[in-house]
Amino acid sequence: MNEETLIGLFLSVIEFGTLLYLAALGELIAEKSGVLNLGVEGMMAMGGVAAFWVGVETGNPWLALLVAIMVGALFASIHGLVAVVLGADQVVSGLALTILGVGVSAFLGKDYVSQAPGARFEALNLGPLNDIPWIGEFIFGQSIIPWLALALGIITWFVLTRTRIGLVLRAVGESASAADSAGSPVVLTRLIAVAIGGALAGMSGAYLTMSLAPGWSEGTTAGRGWIALALVIFGAWKPGRVGVGALLFGGLLALEPRLQTFGVEISPILLSMLPYVLTIAAMIALSIRSRNRPSAAPAALGSTYRREER
Amino acid sequence: MDNQTPAAELVDIWKRFPGVIANAGANLMVRPGSVHAVLGENGAGKTTLMNVLAGVYQPDEGTVSLAGQQMSFTKPAQAIKAGVVMVHQEFRLIPTFTVAENVALAGSPSIIAKRSIEDSVAELADRFGLATDPSREVWRLSMGERQRVEILKALWQDAKVLILDEPTAVLTPSEATELGRVVTAMANDGRAIIFISHKLDEVTEFCDEATVLRGGATVASSLPVEELDAARLAELMVGEATEVSVRRTRTSPVAEPVLEVRNAAVRDLHGIATVADVSLTVGKGEIVGIAGVAGNGQRPLADAIAGLESLESGTISLGGSSIEGATPKARNAAGLAYVPEDRLGVGLAPRLNVVENAMMRSYRSMTKGPFIDRSATQTMCEDLAAEYKVKVGKFDAPIGALSGGNLQRLLVGRELADDPKVLVAAQPTRGLDVQGVAAIQQIIVEQSQAGLGVLLISEDLEELLALSDRLLVMHEGEIVAEFDPDTTSRAEVGAAMAGAH
Amino acid sequence: MFGFRLQKRETPLPGGQIRAFIVGLLVALLIGALLLLMVDQNPLDIYAKMFSAAFGSSQGISTTLTRAVPLGLAGLAVAVAGSMGLWNIGAEGQIIAGAMGAAWVARLGPDLAGPALIPLMLFAAAIFGGLLAFGPAIARAQLGVNEIITTLMLNEIALRAVRYLVNGPWKDPDSFNFPQAPALPEQSVLPTLFDRASIAVLIAAAVLLVFGVYASRSAWGYELRVAGSSESAAKYAGISLKKKIFTVLVLSGTIAGLGGGLVLMGSSSSPSRLVEGVANGWGFAGIIVAALALMRPSGVAAVAVAFGAVQVGGLRIQTLGVPASVANTLQALILFGALAAAVFTNYKLTRRSAAQAVTA
C-alpha cells in the first residue's frame, strides 16, 4: 500500500464523512425539535437533482448549492406542513417524503442522466499550505464544502447549547407543552427546524452530485440518507459525536471500494452493513444506559402537539 | 399601582367544550398584594377559568382585565408577557434540563452564559426563600423541589399575577408549610397570588380572600377568609348541606379476613420508596378506608395489590392464599376487583367501544374457539348497563363518549360482575356529579353488606367517614393511624394526614 | 397562527377515511398533472393510458393483482403491528429475507422435496421474514429499543445481504456477470391463475381474509387493540405486553416474508430468480398502504389493488417516455393528500374569534 492510495483513502473518508455529516446534522436539528423526518433520502435526492440541474444550466457551483439548499428546505416543509401543522403521523409522512423525493427527482432529472456536471467545487488552493506533506494534501486538498460542514457543526453545537434559540428548540423537542406554557412557539420552531433539516440534506445532495460522485442518475443517493438517520442515533443527538460517527461511517464507505486494493479478503458488501449494525448496537447500549435515567432521545420525538386538546 | 385597581379581573366568563360547559358566567377579582383562594369541587370550572386567565383557552364570552386594562389573549405567551403566570398541577418542566435551563426558558438573553444564569437563578431563589440547586437536572428533584422551580420560573418572568393550581396536592406537610411562607413573601412583594384549592385549612392559613365556584359559575366572590368555616364553605361548594347521602349501617366486626397485606414495600422507577412497610387487613363484608393527601403512596399501594406494580418486599393474601407473585389476571380470577384511579386509560381503554370495554375481564371465557362470541358479549354488556344504570347511546361507540358518571358505573359494574371477594377502589367518586357520587357509594355499601370486602382509597374525608368501618391514614408511604369513624373527628384525621402523630 | 386554528369536531365526519382517500387521489392526480405538463405530456391522455393499462384487459388486471400481492402483504404486516401502535418499517427487508429463504430452500434440493417444494419454500420465506423481525421484536419488548429505527436499519442490512449473495456465493455462473441467482427450478414456480397472475394472488387474498377476520373477531385481536389503545389498560386486563409486542412484531415480519416468497415464486417475469431488487420498494409502499387503510386488513386489500394499478400504469407510460417513477410519485402524493384530508375529518378550520390586539 503506497502513500498515494493512503491519501486517496483519507480524502475519501472526509468526503463521505462530509456527505453524511451534512444530512445527519440537518436531521439532528429536526429531531432535537421533536420531529422525526424519515425523508432524508428524498430530500438529498431533491437537493442533488436541483444542484446538478442548476450546475449544468449556469455553471455556477454557488448558485447550484444555494438552489439545492432552498429546494431541500421547501421540500422538507411538505413534511412540516403535513406532520407538524396538520399533525399527521411523522413516520408515515417522512417515509412518503422519501418516496416522493426519489420519485420526483428521477422524474425531473431524466434528461440529465449521464451528463457531465456543469459545475463543481474544486479543491482549495491555499498556496503554501497545500505543499505541506501529507496534511497539505488530505486536510487542505479538499474543496470548501467539508470546511463548511465543520463550521456548520460547530455553529449547530453552539446554537443548541449556548443560545436562547437552541434552548427553545431543545425545549420544544423535550416537552412541547412545557415550552408552550413558557411562551415558546412550538409549531413555528418545529417548522423552521424541519426546513433547516431539509436545507442541510439538500446541501448534502448537492455535494454528492457536484463533488463526491459528479453526475446524476436515478437512485444516486443509494441509501446514504438512511445512514444519516442512523448517525443521529449513533451520535446520541450530539453534534460532536455525530461528527465523529460521520468520520467512522464515512470511513467505512470509503473503505468499501478499496478493500481489495488493500488485499483484504472480506467482501466489501459485508463491510457496508457495518454502519447499520453499529447503529443497532449503539441503540441497545443507549437503552441499557438509560434504564435509570431519561433517554438521550428528545422526549417528544415523533409526537404531535395540539394545545386545546380536551 | 394603587390597591383599589384589581390586579386581575374576570367578568362573566363562559367557556364551552364539546359536550361540557366548563364555565358558565364565572367572575373573579384579585387585588395586588393579596393571596386569593379559588375554591370549588372537582369539575366546578376552576382550572378552566384559570386557563382562560393564563391565555391557554380563549373564553367564548366575557372579559379579562389586568390592572384595569382589558386583555384578549390568544396564547399563553401573551398572558405571560402581560404578567400572568400559571403553575399547573402537572408541572411543565423539562426533566432533562437543569433548574437554570428551565428557568432560562421562561426568558433569557440571546446568548446564554451558563454560569451567570445559574448565579441569577440562585440569587432570585434566595430572595424568596426557595432553596434549590440551579445546576441540577430536574428529573433528579423531588416533587416539592420541582414546584419551587415552577415558582422560580414565574418570578423570573416577573409575574404580577401568579396562579397556583392545587399546589399542595403533591407536597408533604412540611413542604406545604414552606410553600405558605413563599406565597406570603411573594404577596408582600406586591404580587397577586391565586391559590386554587379545595382544602379549607390551607385556605384559612395562607389566603386573604376566597372566591367559590360551583357548576362553572361564581357563587361567592372575594369573601374574607375569616368569614369562612367548614359548613359555609361546603354549602357554597356543593350547594346544599354536605350530608353524604349514603351512609353505611355498620355491622359488628367481621372475623374472617379476605385481604391481608403484610409489610408491603414498593419502590418507584427511580428507586424511591413509595410504600413502606404497610400492613392492613380487610374482612369479609368490611369497608376499610384509606385517607391521605394525594401522593402519599395510595396509588402504588393499590397498584401493588392489583398486581400492576411489583412489591419489593412483603406479602399479600386473598381469601387465605398468597397472591403477591401472581399476575394481575390471576389475582382477578382469584376474586380481586380493582377500580383504579385513572378510569380512562387504566381501567378502560379509551379507543375501544363500550362492549369491548365491558368484556375486558370476561372475554377469555366468552369465546367460541379462538373467536369472541359477539352476541354473548353484546348481551353481557347490555345486562351490565341495565343493572348499573349506565346510559349508553351506542354500544359500538368509543367509550370516551360516555360521561364520567356512566364510565364509572360501567367500570364498577364490570369489576363486580364476577362476584369478587375484594374490591380495591381508588378515588371511585372523584370528579363525579352529586348523583354519580351517590350511585357509586350506594353500590359499594350494598355490595359490602352482601359480603364484599372493600379497600376504599379516597381523598374525600366525608365519604370515608360515612362509609368506612375502619379508617386508616397513609402518610409518606406508611399507615400512620387508624380511627373508628364513629368516634373520630375530621380534625383528628386531618392532623394524622398532615403527619402529626 | 395565521389567524386560523384547528378545532376538534364534536363528532368525526362520517365516511371520513374514504373521503380522505378520494381527496388524496384528486390532489395527487392534480399535482401529477402539473409534473406531466412540465415534461410536455398531456395529463389526461397519460392517466387514461395508465388506467386502461391497469384495468383495460385481462392481462392488465392480472398484472395489477400480481403487484397487489406484495403491496397487500407488506401493508398487512405494517397494519398488524400498527393496530398495536408499533411501526414495522422493515417490511422491505423482510420481503428480501423471505425471498432469500425461499431461494435457499430451492437451492437445497429441488429433487429432494418433490411436490412439497412450494409449501416448503413459502414456509421458509415466512420464517426468514420473521427472523429478520426477531431482533427488533426482542429489543423492543425487553429493552424498549425503538422498533422504527431497528427495523429500518435491518432493511439496509437485508439489502446488502442479498447483494452479497447474488454477487458472490449464489451468483448464477451462466449469468454473464449479471448479479443474479440462477433461475428457480420449474416445479417451484407457482401455477398460473389467469394470464400473468399466479395463485400467489389467491394465497395473499386468503392471508388477508383470514387475518382480517381473525384480527377483528378473535380474543387475540382484541388484546391487540386493548394494548394499542392503552398500555396501562392492557396491563390491567392481564395482557402481557412484552409477549404481545414480541409476537406481533415477529408475526408482522412473517407476513412480509411470505410476501417476499410469493414475489419470488409468482412473479409475472420469467424465469423467476433472486435479484438484488427483489423487494422493489414494496415494503415502503406497504407502509403507505397500511396508513391509508387505517391499519385495517380489509382496507389494506383495497388500497393494495389501487396502488398495484398505479404501478402497472406507471410501467405502461414508461414506454411513452415518461419516467416510471411517476408511479411512486403518485403514491406518495396520494398519501400526503389523504393525510392532510384525514385531519379534517376530526378537525375543522376556524377563524380566531375576536382578533383584538393585546394591549400589554
Short mmCIF file of N, CA and C in Angstrom, two decimals, chain B residues 239-305:
data_model
loop_
_atom_site.label_atom_id
_atom_site.label_comp_id
_atom_site.label_asym_id
_atom_site.label_seq_id
_atom_site.Cartn_x
_atom_site.Cartn_y
_atom_site.Cartn_z
N GLY B 239 -73.64 23.36 47.30
CA GLY B 239 -74.94 23.91 47.03
C GLY B 239 -76.01 23.41 47.97
N GLU B 240 -75.66 22.53 48.84
CA GLU B 240 -76.59 22.03 49.84
C GLU B 240 -75.76 21.57 51.02
N ALA B 241 -76.44 21.26 52.11
CA ALA B 241 -75.70 20.81 53.27
C ALA B 241 -74.88 19.59 52.89
N THR B 242 -73.72 19.48 53.46
CA THR B 242 -72.77 18.48 53.00
C THR B 242 -73.05 17.08 53.54
N GLU B 243 -74.29 16.81 53.81
CA GLU B 243 -74.67 15.48 54.27
C GLU B 243 -74.34 14.47 53.17
N VAL B 244 -73.49 13.51 53.44
CA VAL B 244 -73.27 12.47 52.45
C VAL B 244 -74.53 11.63 52.43
N SER B 245 -75.07 11.45 51.24
CA SER B 245 -76.41 10.86 51.17
C SER B 245 -76.39 9.38 51.54
N VAL B 246 -75.30 8.74 51.22
CA VAL B 246 -75.23 7.32 51.51
C VAL B 246 -74.47 7.12 52.81
N ARG B 247 -75.01 6.34 53.69
CA ARG B 247 -74.29 6.09 54.92
C ARG B 247 -74.37 4.60 55.22
N ARG B 248 -73.33 4.15 55.75
CA ARG B 248 -73.24 2.72 55.98
C ARG B 248 -73.87 2.38 57.32
N THR B 249 -74.64 1.29 57.33
CA THR B 249 -75.08 0.76 58.61
C THR B 249 -74.02 -0.23 59.01
N ARG B 250 -73.30 0.14 60.02
CA ARG B 250 -72.15 -0.70 60.34
C ARG B 250 -72.57 -2.01 60.98
N THR B 251 -71.91 -3.04 60.57
CA THR B 251 -72.18 -4.36 61.15
C THR B 251 -71.15 -4.61 62.25
N SER B 252 -71.39 -5.60 63.02
CA SER B 252 -70.41 -5.94 64.04
C SER B 252 -69.13 -6.38 63.34
N PRO B 253 -68.01 -6.17 63.97
CA PRO B 253 -66.73 -6.50 63.34
C PRO B 253 -66.73 -7.93 62.80
N VAL B 254 -66.19 -8.09 61.62
CA VAL B 254 -66.20 -9.41 61.00
C VAL B 254 -64.88 -10.11 61.26
N ALA B 255 -64.96 -11.37 61.43
CA ALA B 255 -63.78 -12.11 61.83
C ALA B 255 -62.96 -12.55 60.64
N GLU B 256 -63.60 -12.95 59.58
CA GLU B 256 -62.88 -13.64 58.52
C GLU B 256 -62.18 -12.67 57.57
N PRO B 257 -60.85 -12.59 57.58
CA PRO B 257 -60.17 -11.65 56.69
C PRO B 257 -60.18 -12.17 55.24
N VAL B 258 -60.45 -11.28 54.28
CA VAL B 258 -60.38 -11.70 52.88
C VAL B 258 -59.15 -11.12 52.17
N LEU B 259 -58.68 -9.98 52.65
CA LEU B 259 -57.45 -9.41 52.07
C LEU B 259 -56.49 -9.08 53.20
N GLU B 260 -55.29 -9.62 53.08
CA GLU B 260 -54.29 -9.31 54.11
C GLU B 260 -53.00 -8.85 53.43
N VAL B 261 -52.58 -7.65 53.79
CA VAL B 261 -51.31 -7.14 53.28
C VAL B 261 -50.36 -7.08 54.46
N ARG B 262 -49.18 -7.67 54.28
CA ARG B 262 -48.21 -7.70 55.38
C ARG B 262 -46.89 -7.08 54.95
N ASN B 263 -46.49 -6.02 55.63
CA ASN B 263 -45.17 -5.40 55.44
C ASN B 263 -44.85 -5.08 53.98
N ALA B 264 -45.84 -4.59 53.28
CA ALA B 264 -45.64 -4.32 51.86
C ALA B 264 -44.75 -3.09 51.66
N ALA B 265 -43.80 -3.21 50.71
CA ALA B 265 -42.95 -2.08 50.35
C ALA B 265 -42.85 -2.00 48.83
N VAL B 266 -42.90 -0.78 48.30
CA VAL B 266 -42.82 -0.57 46.86
C VAL B 266 -41.83 0.55 46.59
N ARG B 267 -41.05 0.39 45.54
CA ARG B 267 -40.17 1.46 45.11
C ARG B 267 -40.54 1.88 43.69
N ASP B 268 -40.38 3.16 43.36
CA ASP B 268 -40.70 3.59 42.01
C ASP B 268 -39.51 3.38 41.08
N LEU B 269 -39.66 3.81 39.83
CA LEU B 269 -38.62 3.61 38.82
C LEU B 269 -37.26 4.13 39.24
N HIS B 270 -37.29 5.23 39.98
CA HIS B 270 -36.02 5.83 40.37
C HIS B 270 -35.52 5.29 41.70
N GLY B 271 -36.17 4.25 42.19
CA GLY B 271 -35.70 3.62 43.41
C GLY B 271 -36.15 4.31 44.68
N ILE B 272 -37.07 5.27 44.56
CA ILE B 272 -37.55 5.95 45.76
C ILE B 272 -38.70 5.13 46.36
N ALA B 273 -38.65 4.97 47.68
CA ALA B 273 -39.68 4.17 48.35
C ALA B 273 -41.00 4.94 48.34
N THR B 274 -42.04 4.33 47.79
CA THR B 274 -43.34 4.99 47.75
C THR B 274 -44.30 4.37 48.76
N VAL B 275 -44.10 3.09 49.03
CA VAL B 275 -44.87 2.41 50.07
C VAL B 275 -43.87 1.74 50.99
N ALA B 276 -44.01 2.01 52.28
CA ALA B 276 -43.03 1.48 53.21
C ALA B 276 -43.73 0.71 54.33
N ASP B 277 -43.52 -0.59 54.33
CA ASP B 277 -43.94 -1.41 55.46
C ASP B 277 -45.42 -1.22 55.81
N VAL B 278 -46.26 -1.40 54.81
CA VAL B 278 -47.70 -1.26 55.06
C VAL B 278 -48.31 -2.62 55.36
N SER B 279 -49.06 -2.69 56.46
CA SER B 279 -49.81 -3.89 56.77
C SER B 279 -51.26 -3.49 56.98
N LEU B 280 -52.17 -4.25 56.40
CA LEU B 280 -53.58 -3.98 56.64
C LEU B 280 -54.40 -5.23 56.36
N THR B 281 -55.58 -5.25 56.93
CA THR B 281 -56.47 -6.39 56.75
C THR B 281 -57.86 -5.88 56.41
N VAL B 282 -58.49 -6.53 55.44
CA VAL B 282 -59.89 -6.22 55.14
C VAL B 282 -60.69 -7.49 55.37
N GLY B 283 -61.73 -7.36 56.19
CA GLY B 283 -62.54 -8.54 56.49
C GLY B 283 -63.68 -8.69 55.51
N LYS B 284 -64.28 -9.86 55.55
CA LYS B 284 -65.45 -10.12 54.70
C LYS B 284 -66.56 -9.12 55.07
N GLY B 285 -67.08 -8.45 54.07
CA GLY B 285 -68.16 -7.50 54.32
C GLY B 285 -67.74 -6.21 54.98
N GLU B 286 -66.45 -5.98 55.04
CA GLU B 286 -65.95 -4.80 55.72
C GLU B 286 -65.49 -3.74 54.72
N ILE B 287 -65.71 -2.47 55.05
CA ILE B 287 -65.13 -1.41 54.24
C ILE B 287 -64.01 -0.75 55.04
N VAL B 288 -62.80 -0.86 54.53
CA VAL B 288 -61.66 -0.22 55.19
C VAL B 288 -61.27 1.00 54.35
N GLY B 289 -61.31 2.15 54.97
CA GLY B 289 -60.98 3.37 54.24
C GLY B 289 -59.52 3.72 54.40
N ILE B 290 -58.94 4.33 53.35
CA ILE B 290 -57.59 4.87 53.48
C ILE B 290 -57.64 6.35 53.13
N ALA B 291 -57.31 7.17 54.11
CA ALA B 291 -57.28 8.61 53.89
C ALA B 291 -55.83 9.03 53.70
N GLY B 292 -55.62 10.18 53.08
CA GLY B 292 -54.27 10.68 52.92
C GLY B 292 -54.23 11.77 51.87
N VAL B 293 -53.23 12.66 52.00
CA VAL B 293 -53.01 13.67 50.97
C VAL B 293 -52.50 12.95 49.73
N ALA B 294 -52.92 13.40 48.56
CA ALA B 294 -52.51 12.75 47.31
C ALA B 294 -51.00 12.61 47.25
N GLY B 295 -50.55 11.48 46.74
CA GLY B 295 -49.12 11.28 46.56
C GLY B 295 -48.42 10.74 47.78
N ASN B 296 -49.17 10.22 48.73
CA ASN B 296 -48.53 9.63 49.91
C ASN B 296 -48.49 8.11 49.85
N GLY B 297 -48.54 7.57 48.65
CA GLY B 297 -48.36 6.13 48.48
C GLY B 297 -49.64 5.37 48.25
N GLN B 298 -50.78 6.06 48.18
CA GLN B 298 -52.04 5.35 47.99
C GLN B 298 -52.09 4.64 46.64
N ARG B 299 -51.67 5.36 45.60
CA ARG B 299 -51.76 4.77 44.28
C ARG B 299 -50.83 3.56 44.12
N PRO B 300 -49.54 3.68 44.47
CA PRO B 300 -48.70 2.48 44.35
C PRO B 300 -49.18 1.32 45.22
N LEU B 301 -49.76 1.63 46.37
CA LEU B 301 -50.28 0.55 47.22
C LEU B 301 -51.40 -0.19 46.49
N ALA B 302 -52.34 0.59 45.94
CA ALA B 302 -53.46 -0.03 45.23
C ALA B 302 -52.95 -0.82 44.02
N ASP B 303 -52.02 -0.22 43.27
CA ASP B 303 -51.48 -0.91 42.11
C ASP B 303 -50.75 -2.20 42.50
N ALA B 304 -50.05 -2.14 43.63
CA ALA B 304 -49.32 -3.33 44.08
C ALA B 304 -50.28 -4.44 44.48
N ILE B 305 -51.38 -4.08 45.12
CA ILE B 305 -52.36 -5.10 45.49
C ILE B 305 -52.95 -5.73 44.24
#
